[in-house]
Short mmCIF file of C-alpha atoms in Angstrom, two decimals:
data_model
loop_
_atom_site.label_atom_id
_atom_site.label_comp_id
_atom_site.label_asym_id
_atom_site.label_seq_id
_atom_site.Cartn_x
_atom_site.Cartn_y
_atom_site.Cartn_z
CA MET A 5 71.90 33.22 103.01
CA THR A 6 69.98 35.56 105.33
CA HIS A 7 71.80 36.54 108.51
CA LEU A 8 69.54 36.94 111.56
CA HIS A 9 70.74 38.53 114.79
CA PHE A 10 68.58 37.74 117.84
CA ILE A 11 68.55 40.36 120.60
CA GLY A 12 67.95 38.50 123.85
CA ILE A 13 68.66 35.10 122.32
CA GLY A 14 68.77 33.36 125.69
CA GLY A 15 65.06 33.89 126.34
CA ILE A 16 62.90 30.79 126.28
CA GLY A 17 60.96 31.87 123.18
CA MET A 18 63.84 33.49 121.32
CA SER A 19 66.28 30.61 121.85
CA GLY A 20 63.92 28.00 120.44
CA LEU A 21 63.18 30.12 117.38
CA ALA A 22 66.91 30.76 116.88
CA ALA A 23 67.55 27.01 116.92
CA MET A 24 64.74 26.46 114.42
CA CYS A 25 66.11 29.16 112.11
CA ALA A 26 69.60 27.67 112.28
CA ASP A 27 68.15 24.27 111.31
CA SER A 28 66.27 25.97 108.47
CA GLY A 29 69.45 27.27 106.87
CA TYR A 30 69.68 30.81 108.22
CA THR A 31 72.91 32.26 109.55
CA VAL A 32 72.14 33.02 113.18
CA THR A 33 73.92 35.09 115.81
CA GLY A 34 72.59 36.56 119.00
CA SER A 35 73.22 38.55 122.13
CA ASP A 36 72.09 38.21 125.71
CA ARG A 37 72.74 40.12 128.90
CA GLY A 38 72.68 36.95 130.98
CA ALA A 39 74.63 34.61 128.71
CA GLU A 40 77.39 34.02 131.27
CA ARG A 41 75.11 33.36 134.21
CA PRO A 42 75.32 29.69 135.23
CA LYS A 43 71.53 29.38 135.40
CA ASN A 44 71.29 30.26 131.67
CA ARG A 45 74.06 28.01 130.38
CA ARG A 46 71.76 25.12 129.52
CA ILE A 47 70.14 27.15 126.76
CA ILE A 48 73.27 29.05 125.70
CA ASP A 49 75.39 25.88 125.50
CA ALA A 50 72.83 24.21 123.24
CA LEU A 51 72.77 27.22 120.90
CA GLU A 52 76.55 27.28 120.70
CA LEU A 53 76.56 23.57 119.82
CA GLN A 54 74.53 24.56 116.77
CA GLY A 55 77.27 26.97 115.75
CA ILE A 56 75.42 30.09 116.89
CA ARG A 57 77.75 32.81 118.13
CA ILE A 58 76.58 34.65 121.25
CA TYR A 59 77.73 38.23 121.93
CA PRO A 60 77.37 40.45 124.98
CA GLN A 61 74.36 42.71 124.56
CA ASP A 62 76.48 45.81 123.99
CA GLY A 63 76.33 46.31 120.23
CA SER A 64 79.66 44.57 119.64
CA TYR A 65 78.13 42.13 117.15
CA ILE A 66 78.28 44.87 114.50
CA ARG A 67 82.08 44.61 114.31
CA ASP A 68 81.74 41.25 112.59
CA GLY A 69 79.40 42.52 109.89
CA ARG A 70 75.87 43.81 109.56
CA PRO A 71 73.11 41.20 109.77
CA ASP A 72 70.20 41.34 107.37
CA LEU A 73 67.59 41.43 110.13
CA LEU A 74 67.46 42.20 113.84
CA VAL A 75 65.07 39.84 115.61
CA TYR A 76 63.48 41.14 118.80
CA SER A 77 60.76 40.31 121.29
CA THR A 78 58.36 42.66 123.02
CA ALA A 79 60.68 42.67 126.05
CA ILE A 80 63.45 44.50 124.15
CA GLU A 81 63.45 48.26 124.79
CA GLU A 82 64.03 50.83 122.04
CA GLY A 83 67.26 52.07 123.63
CA ASN A 84 68.87 48.62 123.60
CA ALA A 85 72.56 48.80 122.64
CA ASP A 86 72.09 46.31 119.78
CA PHE A 87 69.35 48.48 118.27
CA VAL A 88 71.56 51.55 118.58
CA ALA A 89 74.54 49.82 116.97
CA GLY A 90 72.33 48.45 114.20
CA ALA A 91 70.65 51.71 113.24
CA GLY A 92 69.24 51.33 109.75
CA ILE A 93 69.04 47.53 109.85
CA ASP A 94 65.55 46.14 109.28
CA ARG A 95 63.82 44.68 112.31
CA ILE A 96 61.37 41.82 112.68
CA HIS A 97 59.36 40.72 115.73
CA ARG A 98 59.90 37.09 116.71
CA SER A 99 56.24 36.23 116.00
CA GLN A 100 56.47 37.62 112.46
CA LEU A 101 59.68 35.67 111.86
CA LEU A 102 58.12 32.47 113.16
CA GLU A 103 55.14 32.84 110.84
CA ARG A 104 57.56 33.35 107.96
CA VAL A 105 59.63 30.26 108.86
CA ILE A 106 56.48 28.14 109.20
CA ARG A 107 55.47 29.10 105.66
CA GLU A 108 58.96 28.50 104.28
CA SER A 109 59.27 25.10 105.97
CA GLY A 110 56.25 23.73 104.12
CA PHE A 111 54.58 21.92 107.01
CA GLU A 112 51.34 20.28 105.90
CA CYS A 113 49.69 20.89 109.27
CA SER A 114 50.56 23.62 111.77
CA ILE A 115 48.88 23.63 115.19
CA ALA A 116 48.97 26.63 117.54
CA VAL A 117 48.34 26.18 121.25
CA THR A 118 47.28 29.31 123.10
CA GLY A 119 45.25 30.62 126.02
CA SER A 120 46.08 32.28 129.30
CA CYS A 121 47.22 29.14 131.15
CA GLY A 122 48.87 25.85 130.30
CA LYS A 123 50.12 26.69 126.80
CA SER A 124 53.59 25.26 127.29
CA THR A 125 52.37 22.04 128.89
CA VAL A 126 49.73 21.40 126.23
CA THR A 127 52.19 22.18 123.43
CA ALA A 128 54.63 19.66 124.90
CA TYR A 129 51.89 17.09 125.60
CA LEU A 130 50.58 17.32 122.03
CA ALA A 131 54.07 17.06 120.54
CA GLU A 132 54.83 14.02 122.68
CA ALA A 133 51.51 12.39 121.78
CA LEU A 134 52.27 12.85 118.08
CA THR A 135 55.73 11.40 118.69
CA ASN A 136 54.19 8.40 120.48
CA LEU A 137 51.92 7.94 117.46
CA GLY A 138 54.95 7.83 115.14
CA ALA A 139 54.23 11.17 113.46
CA ASP A 140 57.70 12.66 114.18
CA PRO A 141 56.49 16.27 114.63
CA SER A 142 58.47 19.47 114.86
CA CYS A 143 57.76 21.58 117.92
CA LEU A 144 58.51 25.04 119.31
CA ASP A 145 57.57 25.57 122.94
CA GLY A 146 57.81 28.23 125.62
CA ALA A 147 59.34 25.75 128.06
CA LEU A 148 61.95 22.99 128.08
CA ILE A 149 60.38 19.63 127.22
CA LYS A 150 62.16 16.87 129.12
CA ARG A 151 61.84 14.24 126.41
CA PHE A 152 63.31 16.52 123.74
CA THR A 153 66.27 17.76 125.80
CA GLY A 154 69.81 16.79 124.94
CA GLY A 155 72.80 17.55 122.76
CA ARG A 156 72.19 20.40 120.34
CA TYR A 157 68.73 21.14 121.70
CA ALA A 158 67.84 22.62 125.07
CA GLY A 159 64.30 21.18 124.90
CA ASN A 160 62.16 24.08 123.69
CA TYR A 161 62.59 23.12 120.03
CA ARG A 162 62.37 19.77 118.30
CA HIS A 163 63.27 19.15 114.68
CA GLY A 164 61.13 16.38 113.22
CA ALA A 165 60.79 14.88 109.77
CA GLY A 166 57.00 14.64 109.84
CA LYS A 167 54.32 16.93 108.43
CA TYR A 168 53.15 18.38 111.77
CA PHE A 169 54.40 21.53 113.47
CA VAL A 170 53.15 22.28 116.99
CA PHE A 171 53.89 25.66 118.55
CA GLU A 172 52.96 27.88 121.47
CA ALA A 173 51.31 31.17 120.54
CA ASP A 174 51.74 33.87 123.19
CA GLU A 175 48.84 36.13 124.11
CA SER A 176 50.73 38.23 126.67
CA ASP A 177 51.86 40.78 124.06
CA LYS A 178 49.01 40.06 121.59
CA SER A 179 51.56 38.75 119.07
CA LEU A 180 49.49 35.61 118.46
CA VAL A 181 47.49 37.64 115.91
CA ASN A 182 50.52 37.38 113.60
CA TYR A 183 49.99 33.63 113.13
CA SER A 184 47.83 31.78 110.61
CA PRO A 185 47.93 28.12 111.71
CA ASP A 186 45.85 25.32 110.28
CA TYR A 187 44.40 24.42 113.70
CA ALA A 188 44.35 25.98 117.15
CA ILE A 189 43.69 24.88 120.72
CA ILE A 190 42.46 27.46 123.25
CA LEU A 191 41.81 26.18 126.76
CA ASN A 192 41.12 29.32 128.78
CA LEU A 193 40.95 33.12 128.88
CA GLY A 194 42.20 34.52 132.17
CA CYS A 195 42.98 38.09 133.15
CA ASP A 196 46.73 37.56 133.42
CA HIS A 197 47.70 40.49 131.22
CA TYR A 198 44.50 42.17 129.99
CA GLU A 199 40.88 42.63 130.93
CA LYS A 200 38.53 40.00 129.54
CA ASP A 201 36.93 42.20 126.87
CA GLU A 202 40.33 42.92 125.38
CA LEU A 203 41.31 39.25 125.53
CA VAL A 204 38.14 38.28 123.70
CA ARG A 205 38.93 40.82 120.99
CA VAL A 206 42.50 39.55 120.60
CA PHE A 207 41.54 35.88 120.50
CA GLY A 208 38.74 36.65 118.08
CA GLU A 209 41.21 38.35 115.75
CA PHE A 210 43.52 35.35 116.05
CA LEU A 211 40.75 32.82 115.31
CA ALA A 212 39.82 34.76 112.18
CA LYS A 213 43.24 33.75 110.81
CA VAL A 214 43.04 30.05 111.74
CA LYS A 215 42.50 28.12 108.52
CA LYS A 216 40.83 24.79 109.31
CA GLY A 217 39.36 24.84 112.81
CA ALA A 218 39.86 25.14 116.55
CA VAL A 219 39.36 23.14 119.72
CA LEU A 220 37.88 25.46 122.36
CA GLU A 221 36.98 25.01 126.00
CA ARG A 222 33.28 25.76 126.59
CA GLU A 223 33.73 29.15 128.29
CA VAL A 224 36.17 30.26 125.60
CA TYR A 225 33.71 29.21 122.91
CA GLU A 226 30.83 31.16 124.48
CA LEU A 227 33.00 34.28 124.76
CA VAL A 228 34.40 34.26 121.22
CA ARG A 229 31.40 32.78 119.39
CA PRO A 230 30.09 36.19 118.23
CA ARG A 231 33.47 36.84 116.61
CA LEU A 232 33.81 33.53 114.75
CA LYS A 233 33.55 33.46 110.97
CA PRO A 234 30.29 31.92 109.72
CA GLY A 235 30.78 28.19 109.31
CA PHE A 236 34.13 28.15 111.10
CA PRO A 237 34.70 24.55 112.33
CA VAL A 238 34.92 24.24 116.12
CA ARG A 239 35.16 21.33 118.54
CA VAL A 240 34.05 22.31 122.03
CA ILE A 241 35.29 20.49 125.13
CA ASP A 242 33.38 20.42 128.42
CA ALA A 243 34.57 19.89 131.99
CA SER A 244 31.39 17.88 132.63
CA PRO A 245 28.77 16.32 130.35
CA ARG A 246 26.02 18.45 128.80
CA PRO A 247 23.22 17.39 126.45
CA ASP A 248 25.08 18.99 123.55
CA SER A 249 28.60 17.91 124.56
CA GLN A 250 30.91 16.78 121.79
CA PHE A 251 33.82 15.99 124.08
CA ALA A 252 33.49 15.95 127.86
CA ILE A 253 35.01 14.53 131.01
CA GLU A 254 32.44 12.12 132.38
CA GLU A 255 34.49 11.20 135.43
CA TYR A 256 37.72 12.22 137.14
CA ARG A 257 39.03 10.51 140.25
CA ILE A 258 42.16 9.53 142.12
CA LEU A 259 42.82 5.84 142.66
CA THR A 260 44.91 5.05 145.74
CA ARG A 261 46.61 1.70 145.96
CA THR A 262 49.62 0.08 147.51
CA ASP A 263 51.84 -1.79 145.09
CA ALA A 264 55.26 -3.40 145.21
CA ILE A 265 57.32 -1.47 142.71
CA TYR A 266 60.93 -1.43 141.69
CA SER A 267 62.59 0.95 139.28
CA GLN A 268 65.73 0.13 137.38
CA GLY A 269 67.20 2.25 134.62
CA GLY A 270 64.02 4.27 134.36
CA ARG A 271 61.91 1.15 133.76
CA ARG A 272 58.99 0.73 136.12
CA GLU A 273 57.31 -2.60 136.85
CA ARG A 274 54.36 -2.87 139.17
CA LEU A 275 54.06 -6.26 140.86
CA ALA A 276 50.67 -7.85 141.29
CA PRO A 277 49.85 -9.31 144.73
CA SER A 278 50.94 -12.71 143.46
CA GLY A 279 54.35 -11.33 142.57
CA ASP A 280 53.73 -11.61 138.82
CA ARG A 281 54.76 -8.54 136.83
CA ALA A 282 51.40 -7.20 135.79
CA VAL A 283 51.76 -3.68 134.39
CA THR A 284 54.93 -2.53 132.70
CA ASP A 285 55.91 0.72 131.10
CA THR A 286 58.94 2.94 130.70
CA ILE A 287 59.23 6.18 132.59
CA GLY A 288 61.94 8.25 134.27
CA ALA A 289 62.35 7.15 137.88
CA THR A 290 62.28 10.71 139.22
CA ASN A 291 59.27 11.54 137.09
CA LEU A 292 57.52 8.48 138.49
CA LEU A 293 57.67 10.04 141.93
CA SER A 294 56.43 13.40 140.71
CA ILE A 295 53.54 11.85 138.83
CA TYR A 296 52.18 9.36 141.30
CA GLY A 297 52.92 11.04 144.64
CA MET A 298 54.48 7.96 146.14
CA ARG A 299 55.34 7.37 149.78
CA SER A 300 57.96 4.73 150.55
CA GLU A 301 57.24 1.97 153.07
CA GLY A 302 60.08 -0.48 152.69
CA PHE A 303 59.58 -2.02 149.27
CA ARG A 304 55.93 -1.10 149.10
CA LEU A 305 54.72 2.25 147.85
CA GLU A 306 51.36 3.94 148.02
CA SER A 307 50.51 5.36 144.61
CA ARG A 308 47.86 7.89 143.70
CA LEU A 309 46.80 7.50 140.12
CA PRO A 310 44.62 10.14 138.42
CA VAL A 311 42.11 8.58 136.04
CA ALA A 312 39.69 10.29 133.64
CA ARG A 313 36.83 8.92 131.57
CA PHE A 314 35.91 10.76 128.39
CA THR A 315 32.69 10.88 126.39
CA GLY A 316 31.98 7.41 125.06
CA GLY A 317 33.44 5.69 128.11
CA ARG A 318 37.09 5.78 127.07
CA LYS A 319 39.38 5.67 130.11
CA LEU A 320 42.73 7.39 130.45
CA GLU A 321 45.36 6.97 133.17
CA LEU A 322 46.73 10.49 133.31
CA PRO A 323 50.51 10.92 133.39
CA GLN A 324 50.25 13.85 135.83
CA PRO A 325 47.75 14.84 138.55
CA GLY A 326 45.23 17.63 138.40
CA PHE A 327 41.85 18.09 136.73
CA HIS A 328 43.51 20.63 134.43
CA MET A 329 45.62 17.78 133.03
CA ALA A 330 42.44 15.87 132.25
CA MET A 331 41.18 18.90 130.32
CA ASN A 332 44.52 19.17 128.52
CA ALA A 333 44.29 15.53 127.49
CA LEU A 334 40.67 15.95 126.36
CA ALA A 335 41.61 18.89 124.12
CA ILE A 336 44.47 16.97 122.53
CA ASP A 337 42.29 13.89 122.10
CA ALA A 338 39.65 15.97 120.30
CA LEU A 339 42.24 17.47 117.98
CA LEU A 340 44.06 14.21 117.17
CA GLU A 341 40.80 12.46 116.33
CA TRP A 342 39.87 15.45 114.14
CA ILE A 343 43.05 15.21 112.08
CA GLY A 344 42.67 11.49 111.53
CA PHE A 345 44.25 9.49 114.33
CA ASP A 346 42.61 6.37 115.74
CA PRO A 347 40.87 7.15 119.08
CA ALA A 348 42.16 4.00 120.80
CA GLU A 349 45.73 4.73 119.76
CA THR A 350 45.32 8.35 120.84
CA ILE A 351 44.36 7.31 124.39
CA GLU A 352 47.42 5.09 124.61
CA ALA A 353 49.64 7.90 123.33
CA LEU A 354 48.23 10.32 125.92
CA GLU A 355 49.12 8.03 128.82
CA ARG A 356 52.83 8.66 128.23
CA PHE A 357 54.17 12.15 128.89
CA ASP A 358 57.56 12.92 130.43
CA GLY A 359 56.56 16.47 131.27
CA VAL A 360 58.03 19.94 131.08
CA TRP A 361 60.78 21.51 133.13
CA ARG A 362 59.36 23.41 136.13
CA ARG A 363 55.86 22.05 135.67
CA ASN A 364 55.02 19.89 138.68
CA ASP A 365 58.70 18.93 138.93
CA TYR A 366 59.62 16.63 141.79
CA ALA A 367 62.69 18.07 143.55
CA GLY A 368 63.10 15.55 146.38
CA LEU A 369 62.52 15.18 150.10
CA THR A 370 63.62 17.49 152.89
CA ALA A 371 65.55 16.11 155.84
CA SER A 372 62.26 16.15 157.75
CA GLY A 373 60.51 14.06 155.08
CA ALA A 374 58.41 16.72 153.33
CA THR A 375 58.09 16.43 149.56
CA VAL A 376 59.33 19.37 147.46
CA TYR A 377 58.06 20.37 144.02
CA ASP A 378 59.09 23.12 141.63
CA ASP A 379 56.48 24.76 139.41
CA TYR A 380 56.23 27.65 136.93
CA ALA A 381 52.78 28.69 138.18
CA HIS A 382 52.65 32.49 138.18
CA ASN A 383 49.05 33.64 137.79
CA PRO A 384 45.94 32.89 139.87
CA GLU A 385 44.58 30.15 137.61
CA LYS A 386 47.91 28.33 137.39
CA ILE A 387 48.62 28.70 141.09
CA VAL A 388 45.25 27.22 142.04
CA SER A 389 45.63 24.37 139.53
CA CYS A 390 49.06 23.61 140.97
CA PHE A 391 47.73 23.76 144.53
CA ARG A 392 44.89 21.37 143.73
CA ALA A 393 47.29 18.95 142.05
CA MET A 394 49.47 19.01 145.18
CA ARG A 395 46.38 18.26 147.28
CA GLU A 396 45.66 15.17 145.19
CA MET A 397 49.14 13.80 145.83
CA GLY A 398 49.07 13.81 149.62
CA ASP A 399 47.02 14.47 152.75
CA GLY A 400 49.52 16.58 154.67
CA ASN A 401 49.91 20.33 154.92
CA ILE A 402 50.84 22.33 151.84
CA TYR A 403 53.41 25.12 151.99
CA ALA A 404 52.84 27.03 148.75
CA VAL A 405 55.66 29.52 148.13
CA PHE A 406 55.09 32.15 145.44
CA GLN A 407 57.59 34.63 144.03
CA PRO A 408 55.72 37.05 141.71
CA HIS A 409 57.48 37.49 138.37
CA GLY A 410 57.41 41.28 138.57
CA TYR A 411 55.84 44.16 140.45
CA ALA A 412 53.41 45.11 137.69
CA PRO A 413 51.87 41.63 137.27
CA PHE A 414 51.78 41.24 141.06
CA GLY A 415 49.73 44.42 141.34
CA PHE A 416 47.47 43.33 138.51
CA MET A 417 46.66 39.95 140.07
CA ARG A 418 46.74 40.68 143.82
CA ASP A 419 42.97 40.72 144.41
CA GLN A 420 42.12 37.81 142.15
CA LEU A 421 44.95 35.74 143.62
CA TYR A 422 43.57 36.19 147.13
CA LEU A 423 40.02 35.35 146.04
CA GLU A 424 41.20 32.22 144.20
CA ILE A 425 43.62 30.80 146.76
CA GLU A 426 41.93 31.63 150.09
CA PRO A 427 39.13 29.03 149.73
CA GLU A 428 41.70 26.34 148.89
CA LEU A 429 43.66 26.64 152.14
CA ARG A 430 43.07 24.21 154.97
CA ASN A 431 43.78 25.20 158.57
CA ASN A 432 47.48 24.37 158.57
CA ASP A 433 48.28 25.15 154.94
CA ARG A 434 50.39 28.22 154.25
CA PHE A 435 50.54 30.53 151.25
CA ILE A 436 53.88 32.31 151.41
CA LEU A 437 55.06 35.35 149.45
CA LEU A 438 58.63 36.19 148.50
CA PRO A 439 59.71 39.60 147.13
CA PRO A 440 58.78 40.01 143.43
CA TYR A 441 61.47 39.12 140.92
CA TYR A 442 63.29 42.14 139.53
CA ALA A 443 65.19 41.64 136.27
CA GLY A 444 66.25 45.26 135.80
CA GLY A 445 64.77 48.16 133.89
CA THR A 446 62.05 50.57 134.91
CA SER A 447 59.91 49.60 137.91
CA SER A 448 57.78 51.34 140.51
CA PHE A 449 58.63 48.58 143.01
CA ARG A 450 54.98 48.54 143.98
CA PRO A 451 52.90 47.04 145.39
CA LYS A 452 55.07 46.17 148.35
CA PRO A 453 54.49 42.54 149.36
CA GLU A 454 54.25 43.54 153.03
CA GLU A 455 51.29 45.76 152.17
CA VAL A 456 49.62 43.04 150.12
CA LEU A 457 50.12 40.58 152.96
CA ALA A 458 48.50 42.98 155.45
CA ASP A 459 45.56 43.45 153.09
CA TRP A 460 45.05 39.70 152.67
CA GLN A 461 45.35 39.00 156.38
CA SER A 462 42.76 41.67 157.17
CA ARG A 463 40.26 39.97 154.86
CA CYS A 464 40.36 36.40 156.16
CA ARG A 465 39.44 34.65 159.39
CA ARG A 466 42.72 32.75 159.56
CA PRO A 467 45.36 35.39 158.82
CA GLU A 468 48.22 33.07 159.78
CA ARG A 469 47.60 31.14 156.57
CA PHE A 470 49.24 33.97 154.63
CA MET A 471 52.91 34.78 155.22
CA TYR A 472 55.74 36.86 153.77
CA PHE A 473 59.49 36.37 154.02
CA PRO A 474 61.88 39.11 152.83
CA ASN A 475 64.54 36.57 151.79
CA ARG A 476 65.00 32.89 151.06
CA GLU A 477 67.29 32.25 154.02
CA LEU A 478 64.57 33.04 156.56
CA LEU A 479 62.03 31.10 154.52
CA THR A 480 64.29 28.04 154.45
CA ASP A 481 64.62 28.06 158.23
CA PHE A 482 60.84 28.22 158.58
CA LEU A 483 60.09 25.47 156.04
CA LEU A 484 62.63 23.01 157.38
CA LEU A 485 61.51 23.60 160.96
CA GLN A 486 57.75 23.43 160.37
CA SER A 487 57.31 20.78 157.67
CA LYS A 488 57.04 17.10 158.49
CA PRO A 489 56.65 13.76 156.68
CA GLY A 490 53.59 13.81 154.43
CA ASP A 491 53.68 17.58 153.94
CA THR A 492 54.25 19.19 150.55
CA ILE A 493 56.35 22.25 149.72
CA VAL A 494 55.87 23.76 146.27
CA ILE A 495 58.02 26.61 144.95
CA MET A 496 56.17 28.68 142.33
CA GLY A 497 57.09 31.57 140.06
CA ALA A 498 58.21 32.54 136.56
CA ARG A 499 61.22 34.13 134.85
CA ASP A 500 63.70 33.38 137.65
CA ASN A 501 65.59 30.15 136.89
CA SER A 502 67.16 30.19 140.36
CA LEU A 503 63.83 29.07 141.83
CA SER A 504 64.65 25.53 140.70
CA ASP A 505 67.99 25.74 142.48
CA TYR A 506 66.20 26.94 145.59
CA ALA A 507 63.74 24.02 145.48
CA ALA A 508 66.67 21.62 145.16
CA SER A 509 68.48 23.28 148.07
CA LEU A 510 65.59 22.44 150.39
CA THR A 511 66.26 18.76 149.75
CA GLY A 512 70.00 19.02 150.18
CA GLU A 513 70.50 18.24 146.50
CA LYS A 514 72.95 20.14 144.35
CA PRO A 515 71.15 22.05 141.54
#
C-alpha cells in the first residue's frame, strides 16, 4: 500500500485530496504549521477521524518511517523542513496526484470546474445538483460545502457511489494543465494572477486535454476559440440573448414580497394570504436569511427572491442572490442537459443549494440592526459580484470591508479594484481596507494600504467613500457606531479563517 505524506495537509485543497486518498486505500500522513490553531481544527479534526496522523511541519514524520511519496502544493517552499528530512524521497504535486487518483478510481464521467472566479461555488452547486438528481457524485472542492460537512468530512470532499466526479481545477499556479477531465466548465478569465494573454494560453492548453467538451461563457469562448481543437464540442452561455445563443439568460429580476413565514427545524413554510400553506421546501433557517435578505416585522417578513428565465422560457428561483449566480446556474444547466439529465428535473435540482462556507454567509445582526455577511471575495470580479448581491438584498448603506490576502496580490489588483468598485458606491456606502493578511515567509510588505487609500481618494469626487483602518478594533467601533437598521456589512477576504470569527463578533455571536 502506497504511503503518501502531505506537506501542508491543513490547506483547503490538500486536505480534501488527502481525505480522498485515504478513502481510496492509500496510507496517508501529513504535516501542517497551523494544525494546533483553533481556526484550523475543523479540517484537522476531520482528517484525524479518518485515521490520518498529523505531524508538526518540522521533519519529525521521518522518525516513523519513510513515505513512498511527498505530496506538495505550489505554496510549499524548497527549504521546507519536511523536504529536507525527506531528501531522496520522490515528490508529486497535488494536481498530478489528483489526476492519478481520478484515473485509478474509474469514474465514468469527470467534470472540472475552473476559471478566475466562482470555481468553488460552481463546483459545490454542480455537486449538489447531481445529488438532488439522485446521481450520488463524488466531489473535491476548494471550499467547505455546507451540505457535505459532518463527521469524517470537513466539507471539501464528498465520497459518492455514483459515476460522476466533480472537482475544482485551480488556475492560480497553472496546475490545471495537469488534468484531463471528460468535461469542463469555464465561466470567466480575470487578471487575478496573470495577464490575459498568459491566461488564454494556459486555458487553451487545458482545453486541449479535455476529452468530451466544455461549457464556456461567451467572452471565454471568443478568447480561447483560436486555440480549440478542430471539432471540439462546446456549449456557449450568454448573459443576454443573441441570435446565435445556445443558452442565455432572457431575464433576471428580484421579486419583493411580504409573506408570513415560520421556520421550525430548518423547514420553511410560506403562508398564502388566506393562511393556507402554499409553498413548502426544506432549507437551513440561517441560510434562509442569507438567501432571501429578510427583514422581520413581527411575524411577517419581506423577502427578496432572485428569479432568472433561461432560453426557452424556463424559470428558476435562484437559491442565492446575484446575477453571477444566474450565470452559474445556466452553466450547470447546460452541462447537465448535455450529459443526459431531463431539463425540467435539472431546474428543480438547481433551486436547492445550501451554499459554501464563506460565500455570502449570513453572520447575524449587529446591536444597531445592521445585517452582517461573511464572504471569500478577494479579487475585483468577486468583490464587485458580492457587492452587487448585497445591493439586491437591501436598500440601506453597504459597508464593504476588504482584507487583501497578501501584499503581492494587493499590488497586482489595486488599480483594477478601484476602477471596478468606485462606480458601484452610492453616496453613503463605504469601501474599507484592512492591512493585507501576512501568513509568513518572504514579503516586501508593499504596497502600503495607506498609500493605496491616498491614491484612490485622489482619483474620486467622493474620497470619504474609501477608508482604511490599521486594526479591527478601530474598525469595529466605526461600524457599530455608524451602521443602522437596513444597512449591510460584508467582511471580505481570503486565506484568513479568522475573518469569519470577526464577522460573528460584530453580531455579538460566539464564533
